[in-house]
CSV table of C-alpha atoms and ligand atoms in Angstrom, one decimal:
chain,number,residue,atom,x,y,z
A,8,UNK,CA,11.0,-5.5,40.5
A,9,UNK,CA,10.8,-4.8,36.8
A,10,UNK,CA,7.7,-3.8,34.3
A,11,UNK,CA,8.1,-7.6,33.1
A,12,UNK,CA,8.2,-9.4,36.3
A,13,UNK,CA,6.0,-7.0,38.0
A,14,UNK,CA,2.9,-8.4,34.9
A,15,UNK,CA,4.0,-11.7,35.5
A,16,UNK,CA,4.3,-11.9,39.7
A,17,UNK,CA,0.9,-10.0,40.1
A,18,UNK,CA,-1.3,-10.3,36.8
A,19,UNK,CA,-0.6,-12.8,34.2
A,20,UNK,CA,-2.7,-16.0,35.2
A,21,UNK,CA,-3.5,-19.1,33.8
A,22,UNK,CA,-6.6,-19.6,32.2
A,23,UNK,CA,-9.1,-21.9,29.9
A,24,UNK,CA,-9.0,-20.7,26.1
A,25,UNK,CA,-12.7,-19.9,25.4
A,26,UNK,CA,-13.9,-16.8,23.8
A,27,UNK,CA,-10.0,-15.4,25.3
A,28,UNK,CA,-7.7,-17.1,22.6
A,29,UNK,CA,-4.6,-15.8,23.2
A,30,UNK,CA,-4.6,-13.0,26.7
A,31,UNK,CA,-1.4,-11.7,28.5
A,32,UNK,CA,2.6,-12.1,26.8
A,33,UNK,CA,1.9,-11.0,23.6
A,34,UNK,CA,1.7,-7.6,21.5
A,35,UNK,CA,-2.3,-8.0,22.0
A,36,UNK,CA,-4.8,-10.3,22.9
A,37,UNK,CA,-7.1,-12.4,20.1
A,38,UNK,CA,-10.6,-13.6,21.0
A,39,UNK,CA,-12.9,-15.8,19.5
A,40,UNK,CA,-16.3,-13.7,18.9
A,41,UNK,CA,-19.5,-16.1,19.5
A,42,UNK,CA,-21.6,-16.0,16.7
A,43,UNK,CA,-25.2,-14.3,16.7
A,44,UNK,CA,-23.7,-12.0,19.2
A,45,UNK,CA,-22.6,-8.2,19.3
A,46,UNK,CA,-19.3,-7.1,21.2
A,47,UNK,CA,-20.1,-4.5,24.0
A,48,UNK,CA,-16.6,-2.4,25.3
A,49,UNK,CA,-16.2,0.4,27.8
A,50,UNK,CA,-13.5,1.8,29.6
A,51,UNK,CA,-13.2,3.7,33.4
A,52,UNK,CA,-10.5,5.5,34.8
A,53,UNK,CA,-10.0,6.0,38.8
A,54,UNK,CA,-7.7,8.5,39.7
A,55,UNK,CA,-6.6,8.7,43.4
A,56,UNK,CA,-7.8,11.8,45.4
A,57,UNK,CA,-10.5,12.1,42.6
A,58,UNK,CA,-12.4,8.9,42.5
A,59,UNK,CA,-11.6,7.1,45.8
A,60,UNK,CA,-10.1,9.1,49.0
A,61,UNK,CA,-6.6,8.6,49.3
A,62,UNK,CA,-5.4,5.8,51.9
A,63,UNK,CA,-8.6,3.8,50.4
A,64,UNK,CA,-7.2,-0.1,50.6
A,65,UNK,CA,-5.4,-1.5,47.6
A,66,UNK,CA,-8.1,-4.1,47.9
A,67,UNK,CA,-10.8,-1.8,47.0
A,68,UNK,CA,-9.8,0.2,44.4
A,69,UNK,CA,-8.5,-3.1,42.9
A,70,UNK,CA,-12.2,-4.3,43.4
A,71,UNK,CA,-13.6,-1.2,42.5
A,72,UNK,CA,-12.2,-0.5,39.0
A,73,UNK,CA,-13.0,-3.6,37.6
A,74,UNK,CA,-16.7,-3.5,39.3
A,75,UNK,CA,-17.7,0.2,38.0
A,76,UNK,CA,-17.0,-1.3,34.5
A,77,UNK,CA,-19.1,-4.7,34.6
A,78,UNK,CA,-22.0,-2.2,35.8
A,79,UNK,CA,-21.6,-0.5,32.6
A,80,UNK,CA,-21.7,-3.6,30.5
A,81,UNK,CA,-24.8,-4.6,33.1
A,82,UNK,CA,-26.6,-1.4,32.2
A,83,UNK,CA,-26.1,-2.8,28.3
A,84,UNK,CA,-27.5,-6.2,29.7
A,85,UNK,CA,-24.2,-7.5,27.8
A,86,UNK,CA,-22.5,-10.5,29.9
A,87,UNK,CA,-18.6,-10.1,30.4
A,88,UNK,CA,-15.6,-11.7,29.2
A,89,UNK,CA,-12.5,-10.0,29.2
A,90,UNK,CA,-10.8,-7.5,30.5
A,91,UNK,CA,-7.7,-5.0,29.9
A,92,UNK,CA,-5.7,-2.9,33.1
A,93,UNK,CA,-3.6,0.1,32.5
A,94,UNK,CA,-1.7,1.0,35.5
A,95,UNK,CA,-0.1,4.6,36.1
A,96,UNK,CA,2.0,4.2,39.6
A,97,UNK,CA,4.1,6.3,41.7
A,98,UNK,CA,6.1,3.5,42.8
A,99,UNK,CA,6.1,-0.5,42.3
A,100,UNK,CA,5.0,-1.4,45.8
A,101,UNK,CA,4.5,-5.4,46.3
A,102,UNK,CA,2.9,-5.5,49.0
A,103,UNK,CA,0.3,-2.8,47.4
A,104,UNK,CA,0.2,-5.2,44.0
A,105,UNK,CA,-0.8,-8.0,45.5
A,106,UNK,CA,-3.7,-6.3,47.6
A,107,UNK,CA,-4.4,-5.1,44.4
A,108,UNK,CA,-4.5,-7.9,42.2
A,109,UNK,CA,-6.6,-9.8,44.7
A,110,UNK,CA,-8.9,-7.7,44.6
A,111,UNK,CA,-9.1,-7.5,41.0
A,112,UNK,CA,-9.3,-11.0,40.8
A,113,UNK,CA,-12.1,-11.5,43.2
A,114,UNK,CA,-14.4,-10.0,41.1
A,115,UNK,CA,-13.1,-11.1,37.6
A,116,UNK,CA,-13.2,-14.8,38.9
A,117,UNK,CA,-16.7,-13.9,40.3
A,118,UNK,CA,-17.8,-12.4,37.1
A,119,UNK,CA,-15.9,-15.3,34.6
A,120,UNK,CA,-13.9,-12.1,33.3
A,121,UNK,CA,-10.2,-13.2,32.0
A,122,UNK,CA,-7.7,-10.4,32.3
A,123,UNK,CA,-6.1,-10.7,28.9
A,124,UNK,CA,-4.0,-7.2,28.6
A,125,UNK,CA,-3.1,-4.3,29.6
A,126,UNK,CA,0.0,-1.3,30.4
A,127,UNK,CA,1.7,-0.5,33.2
A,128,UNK,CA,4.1,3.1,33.4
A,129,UNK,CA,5.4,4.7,36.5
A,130,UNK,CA,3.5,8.0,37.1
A,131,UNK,CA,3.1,10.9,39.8
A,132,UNK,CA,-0.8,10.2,40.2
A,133,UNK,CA,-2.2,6.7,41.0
A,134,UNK,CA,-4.2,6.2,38.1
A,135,UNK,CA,-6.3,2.6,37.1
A,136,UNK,CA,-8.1,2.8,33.8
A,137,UNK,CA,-9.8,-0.9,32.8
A,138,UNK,CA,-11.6,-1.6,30.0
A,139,UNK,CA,-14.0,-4.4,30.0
A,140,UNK,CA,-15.7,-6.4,26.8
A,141,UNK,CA,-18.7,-8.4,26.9
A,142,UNK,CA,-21.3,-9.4,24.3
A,143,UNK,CA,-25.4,-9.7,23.6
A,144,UNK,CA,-27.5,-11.4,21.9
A,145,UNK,CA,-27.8,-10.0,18.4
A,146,UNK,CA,-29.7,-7.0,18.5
A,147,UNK,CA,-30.6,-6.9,22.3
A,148,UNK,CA,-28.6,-4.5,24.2
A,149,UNK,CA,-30.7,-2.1,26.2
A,150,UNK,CA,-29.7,1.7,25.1
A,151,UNK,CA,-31.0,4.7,27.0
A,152,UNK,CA,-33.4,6.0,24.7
A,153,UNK,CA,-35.7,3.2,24.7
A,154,UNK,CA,-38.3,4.4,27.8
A,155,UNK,CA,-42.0,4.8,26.2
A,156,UNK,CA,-44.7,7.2,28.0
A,157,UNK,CA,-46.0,5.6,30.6
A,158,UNK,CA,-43.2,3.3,31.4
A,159,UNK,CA,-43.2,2.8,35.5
A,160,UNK,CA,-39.4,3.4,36.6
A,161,UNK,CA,-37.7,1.2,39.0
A,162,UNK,CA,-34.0,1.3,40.3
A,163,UNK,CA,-32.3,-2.1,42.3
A,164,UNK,CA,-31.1,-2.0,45.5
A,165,UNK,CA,-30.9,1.3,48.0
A,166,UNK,CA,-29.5,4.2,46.2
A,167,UNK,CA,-27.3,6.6,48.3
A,168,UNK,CA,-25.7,4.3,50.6
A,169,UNK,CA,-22.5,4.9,49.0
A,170,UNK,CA,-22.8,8.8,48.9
A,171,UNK,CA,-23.9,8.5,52.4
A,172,UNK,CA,-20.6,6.7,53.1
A,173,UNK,CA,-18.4,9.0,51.9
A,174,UNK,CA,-20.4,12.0,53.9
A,175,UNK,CA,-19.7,10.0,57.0
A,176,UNK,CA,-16.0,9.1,56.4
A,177,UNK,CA,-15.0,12.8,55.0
A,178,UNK,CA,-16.8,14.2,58.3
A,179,UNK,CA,-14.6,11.8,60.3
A,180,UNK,CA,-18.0,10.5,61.4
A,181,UNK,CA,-18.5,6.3,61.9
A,182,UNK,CA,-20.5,5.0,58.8
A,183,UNK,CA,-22.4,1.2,58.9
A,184,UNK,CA,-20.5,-1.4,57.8
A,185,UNK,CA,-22.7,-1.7,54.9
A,186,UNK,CA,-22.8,1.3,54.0
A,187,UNK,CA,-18.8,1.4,53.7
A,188,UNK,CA,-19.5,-1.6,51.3
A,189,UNK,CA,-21.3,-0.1,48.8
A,190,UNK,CA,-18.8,2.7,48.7
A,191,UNK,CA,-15.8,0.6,48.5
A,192,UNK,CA,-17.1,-3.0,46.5
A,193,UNK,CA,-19.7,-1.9,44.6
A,194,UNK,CA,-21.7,-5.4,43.3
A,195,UNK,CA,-22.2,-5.0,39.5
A,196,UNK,CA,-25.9,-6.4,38.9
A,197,UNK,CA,-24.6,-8.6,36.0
A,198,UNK,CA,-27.2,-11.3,37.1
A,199,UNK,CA,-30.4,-8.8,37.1
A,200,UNK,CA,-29.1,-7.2,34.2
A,201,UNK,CA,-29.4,-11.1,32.1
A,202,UNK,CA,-32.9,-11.4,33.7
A,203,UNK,CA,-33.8,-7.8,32.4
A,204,UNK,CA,-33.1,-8.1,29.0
A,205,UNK,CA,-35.8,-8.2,26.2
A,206,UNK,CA,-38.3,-7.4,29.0
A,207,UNK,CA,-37.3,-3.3,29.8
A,208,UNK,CA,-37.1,-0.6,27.8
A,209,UNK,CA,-34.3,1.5,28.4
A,210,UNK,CA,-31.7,1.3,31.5
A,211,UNK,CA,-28.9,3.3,32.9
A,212,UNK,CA,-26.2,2.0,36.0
A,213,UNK,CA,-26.2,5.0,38.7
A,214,UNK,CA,-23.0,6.6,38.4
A,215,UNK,CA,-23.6,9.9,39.2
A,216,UNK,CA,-26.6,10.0,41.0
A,217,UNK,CA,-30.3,8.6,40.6
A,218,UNK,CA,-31.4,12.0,39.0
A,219,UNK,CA,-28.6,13.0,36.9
A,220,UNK,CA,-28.7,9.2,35.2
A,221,UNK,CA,-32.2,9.4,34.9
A,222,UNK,CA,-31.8,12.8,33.0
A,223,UNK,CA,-29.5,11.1,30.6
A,224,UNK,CA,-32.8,8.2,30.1
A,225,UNK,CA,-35.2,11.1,29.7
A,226,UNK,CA,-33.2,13.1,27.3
A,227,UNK,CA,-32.6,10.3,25.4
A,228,UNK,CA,-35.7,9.0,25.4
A,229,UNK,CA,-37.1,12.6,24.4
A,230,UNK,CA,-39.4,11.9,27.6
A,231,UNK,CA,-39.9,13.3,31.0
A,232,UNK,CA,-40.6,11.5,34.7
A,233,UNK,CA,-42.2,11.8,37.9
A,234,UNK,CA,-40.6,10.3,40.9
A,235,UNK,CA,-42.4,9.8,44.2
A,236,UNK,CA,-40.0,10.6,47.0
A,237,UNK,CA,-42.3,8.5,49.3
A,238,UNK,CA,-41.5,5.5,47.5
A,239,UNK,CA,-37.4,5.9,47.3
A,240,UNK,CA,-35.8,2.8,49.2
A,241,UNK,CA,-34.0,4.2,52.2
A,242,UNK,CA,-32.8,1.5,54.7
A,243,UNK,CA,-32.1,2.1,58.5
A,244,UNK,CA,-28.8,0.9,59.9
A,245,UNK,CA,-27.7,1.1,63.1
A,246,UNK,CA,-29.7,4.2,63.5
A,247,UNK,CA,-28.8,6.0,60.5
A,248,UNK,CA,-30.9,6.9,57.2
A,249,UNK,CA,-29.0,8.6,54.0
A,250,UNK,CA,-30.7,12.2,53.3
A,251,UNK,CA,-33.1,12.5,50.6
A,252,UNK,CA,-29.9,14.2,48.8
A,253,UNK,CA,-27.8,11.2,49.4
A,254,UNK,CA,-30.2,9.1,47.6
A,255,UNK,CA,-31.6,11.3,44.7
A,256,UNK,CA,-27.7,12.7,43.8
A,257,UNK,CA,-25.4,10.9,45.4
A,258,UNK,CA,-23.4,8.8,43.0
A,259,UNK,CA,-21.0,5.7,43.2
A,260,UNK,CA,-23.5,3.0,43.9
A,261,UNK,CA,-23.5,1.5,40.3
A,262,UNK,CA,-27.5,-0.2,41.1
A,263,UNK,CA,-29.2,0.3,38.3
A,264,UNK,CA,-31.8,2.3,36.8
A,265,UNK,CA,-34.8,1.3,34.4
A,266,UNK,CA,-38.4,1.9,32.5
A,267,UNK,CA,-40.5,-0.8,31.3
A,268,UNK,CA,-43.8,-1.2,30.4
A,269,UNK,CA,-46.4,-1.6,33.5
A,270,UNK,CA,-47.4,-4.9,32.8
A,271,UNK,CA,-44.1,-6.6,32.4
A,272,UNK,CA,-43.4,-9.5,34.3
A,273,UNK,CA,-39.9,-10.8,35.0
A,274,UNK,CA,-38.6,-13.7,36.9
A,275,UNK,CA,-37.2,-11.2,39.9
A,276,UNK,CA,-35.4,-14.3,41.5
A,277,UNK,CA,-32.3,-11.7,42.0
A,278,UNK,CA,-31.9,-12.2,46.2
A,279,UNK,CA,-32.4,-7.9,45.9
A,280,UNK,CA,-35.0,-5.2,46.5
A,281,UNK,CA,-36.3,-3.9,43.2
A,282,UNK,CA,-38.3,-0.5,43.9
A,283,UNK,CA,-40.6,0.8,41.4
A,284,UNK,CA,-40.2,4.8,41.8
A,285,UNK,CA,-42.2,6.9,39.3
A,286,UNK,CA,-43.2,6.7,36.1
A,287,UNK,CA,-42.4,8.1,32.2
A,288,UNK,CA,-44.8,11.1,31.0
A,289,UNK,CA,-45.3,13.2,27.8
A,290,UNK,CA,-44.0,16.2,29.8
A,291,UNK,CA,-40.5,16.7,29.8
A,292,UNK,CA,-38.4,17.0,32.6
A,293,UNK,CA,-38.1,15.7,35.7
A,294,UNK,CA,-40.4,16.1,38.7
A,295,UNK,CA,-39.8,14.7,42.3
A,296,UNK,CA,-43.4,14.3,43.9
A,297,UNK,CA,-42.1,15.4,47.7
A,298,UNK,CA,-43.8,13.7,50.4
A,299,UNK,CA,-45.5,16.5,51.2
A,300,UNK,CA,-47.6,16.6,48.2
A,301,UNK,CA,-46.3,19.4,46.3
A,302,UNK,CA,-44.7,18.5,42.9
A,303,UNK,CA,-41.5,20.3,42.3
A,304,UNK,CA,-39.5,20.6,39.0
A,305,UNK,CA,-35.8,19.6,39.6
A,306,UNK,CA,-32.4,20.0,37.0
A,307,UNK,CA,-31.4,17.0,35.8
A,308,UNK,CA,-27.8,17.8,35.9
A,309,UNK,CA,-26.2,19.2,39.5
A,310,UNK,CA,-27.8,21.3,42.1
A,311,UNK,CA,-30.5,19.3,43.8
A,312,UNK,CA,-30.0,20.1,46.9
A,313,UNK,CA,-33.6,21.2,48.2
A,314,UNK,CA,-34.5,18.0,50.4
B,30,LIG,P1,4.1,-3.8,24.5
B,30,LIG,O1,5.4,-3.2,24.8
B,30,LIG,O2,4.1,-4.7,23.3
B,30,LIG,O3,2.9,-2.8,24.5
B,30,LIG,P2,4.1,-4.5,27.2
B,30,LIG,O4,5.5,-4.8,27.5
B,30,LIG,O5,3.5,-3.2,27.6
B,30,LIG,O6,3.8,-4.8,25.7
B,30,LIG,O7,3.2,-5.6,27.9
B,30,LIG,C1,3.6,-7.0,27.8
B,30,LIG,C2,2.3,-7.8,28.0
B,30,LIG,O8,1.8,-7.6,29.3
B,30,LIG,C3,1.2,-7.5,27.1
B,30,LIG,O9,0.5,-8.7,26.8
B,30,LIG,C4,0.3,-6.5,27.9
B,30,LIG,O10,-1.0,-6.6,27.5
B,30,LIG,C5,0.5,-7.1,29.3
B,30,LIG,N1,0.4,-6.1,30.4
B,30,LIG,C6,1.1,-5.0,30.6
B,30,LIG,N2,0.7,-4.4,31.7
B,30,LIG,C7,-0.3,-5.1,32.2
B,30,LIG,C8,-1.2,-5.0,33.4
B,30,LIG,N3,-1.1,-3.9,34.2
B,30,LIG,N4,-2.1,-5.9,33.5
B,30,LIG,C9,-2.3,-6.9,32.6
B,30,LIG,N5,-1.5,-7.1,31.6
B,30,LIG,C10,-0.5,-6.2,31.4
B,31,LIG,MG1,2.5,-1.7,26.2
């Protein structure tokens, strides 16, 4: 199978013109910009044995480099529309393609995203980079330096599932079902994102763990926080908890992380836990209030390993 026929069996699809003009077969896609809006881009790479465990389904990482893009655009509180694949592989395996693609494509027709480009080379290291656009509303994306003293904090969904995941699979050990879900199909909160917009203050997708992305709020923001560790979401499933470390630095679970002002009021119809953790203060830096009482200062970048 050749580059050409490889594009066209696995990734060149039919689709309505829109905002996408003109998308795969020619030297570059052209797109109709809405007007009153702002384009929002980013771009991911995955690279096997680095970003997903090798022998992690086709499926998945088709799935998953898509997704950990639409959570940055979410974290922007931009709405996708396109999207471009770059493709490094050892070998042009169909039966790997096609898991692939349909994984792709699950989430891009989920999302309304039209794949309208991309490259693909042969390479020694399985390596995915996407790059997503999207737009806003004039004026309204949601930056990271927005958070105000005495914003409360609040983060979607449970935190340190994914982390947890990983711990369990690298130790050989069994891990919930759902647990393994968050690790390997992320949901981008695309919908939550649209609801937050115009009503928060600054937002962040959790990447890298909740305290590292919260650092990048803070020091934006030229503010600090205090987190209550009592009021982190940890879920029980089928008898297990993640640590405290899973949830306050484990990363790859791509919920997403916010201030806004206490009396702000959104709609909340999402179908997803929204926990209010802490709260933005004069002080800077990051404290975790432990359950125990005691307030302790913690690094914002690695090395929170004390619970
Ligand atoms: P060029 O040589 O002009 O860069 P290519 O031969 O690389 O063009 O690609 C041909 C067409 O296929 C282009 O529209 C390109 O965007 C698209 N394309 C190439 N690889 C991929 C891929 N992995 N996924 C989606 N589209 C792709
Ligand atoms: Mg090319």
């Amino acid at each position: 199978m050749d580059e050409f026929e490889l594009i066209r069996c696995f990734f060149e699809r039919p689709f309505s013109p829109g905002i996408v003009s003109i998308g795969i077969g020619d030297d570059a896609a052209v797109l109709n910009p809405r007007p009153g809006r702002q384009s929002v881009v980013c771009t991911d790479t995955l690279v096997e044995g680095r970003h997903f465990l090798i022998g992690t389904s086709a499926h998945a990482i088709g799935w998953k480099c898509l997704a950990v893009n639409l959570s940055d655009l979410a974290a922007m509180g931009a709405e996708p529309i396109w999207a471009t694949l770059a493709l490094t592989l050892p070998e042009a395996d169909p039966i790997w393609l096609k898991d692939f693609s349909t994984g792709f494509f699950e989430l891009a027709d989920a999302t309304g995203v039209v794949l309208v480009g991309g490259d693909t080379t042969r390479g020694s290291c399985l390596t995915i980079t996407v790059t997503v656009g999207g737009d806003v509303p004039m004026g309204q994306a949601i930056r990271r330096g927005g958070a105000h003293v005495g914003d409360t904090i609040w983060v979607s969904g449970f935190p340190g599932e994914a982390a947890a995941s990983l711990r369990q699979r690298v130790s050989g050990q069994p891990e919930p079902e759902r647990w393994c879900r968050h690790l390997d199909y992320p949901q981008p909160r695309l919908d939550l994102a649209r609801q937050l917009r115009g009503q928060v203050h600054a937002m962040i997708d959790i990447s890298d763990g909740l305290l590292q992305d919260m650092g990048h709020i803070l020091k934006a923001s030229q503010v600090g926080a205090v987190v209550e560790e009592a009021r982190l979401p940890r879920h029980t499933q089928d008898g297990l908890k993640p640590l405290w470390e899973d949830v306050l630095c484990g990363g790859d679970d791509y919920e997403l992380l916010w201030t806004a002002a206490e009396d702000c009021f959104w709609a909340g119809d999402v179908n997803l836990p929204l926990t209010r953790i802490g709260r933005v203060v004069a002080e800077p830096g990051l404290r975790v209030l432990g359950v125990d009482g005691q307030l302790q200062s913690v690094g914002m970048t690695t090395g929170y390993r004390h619970f």
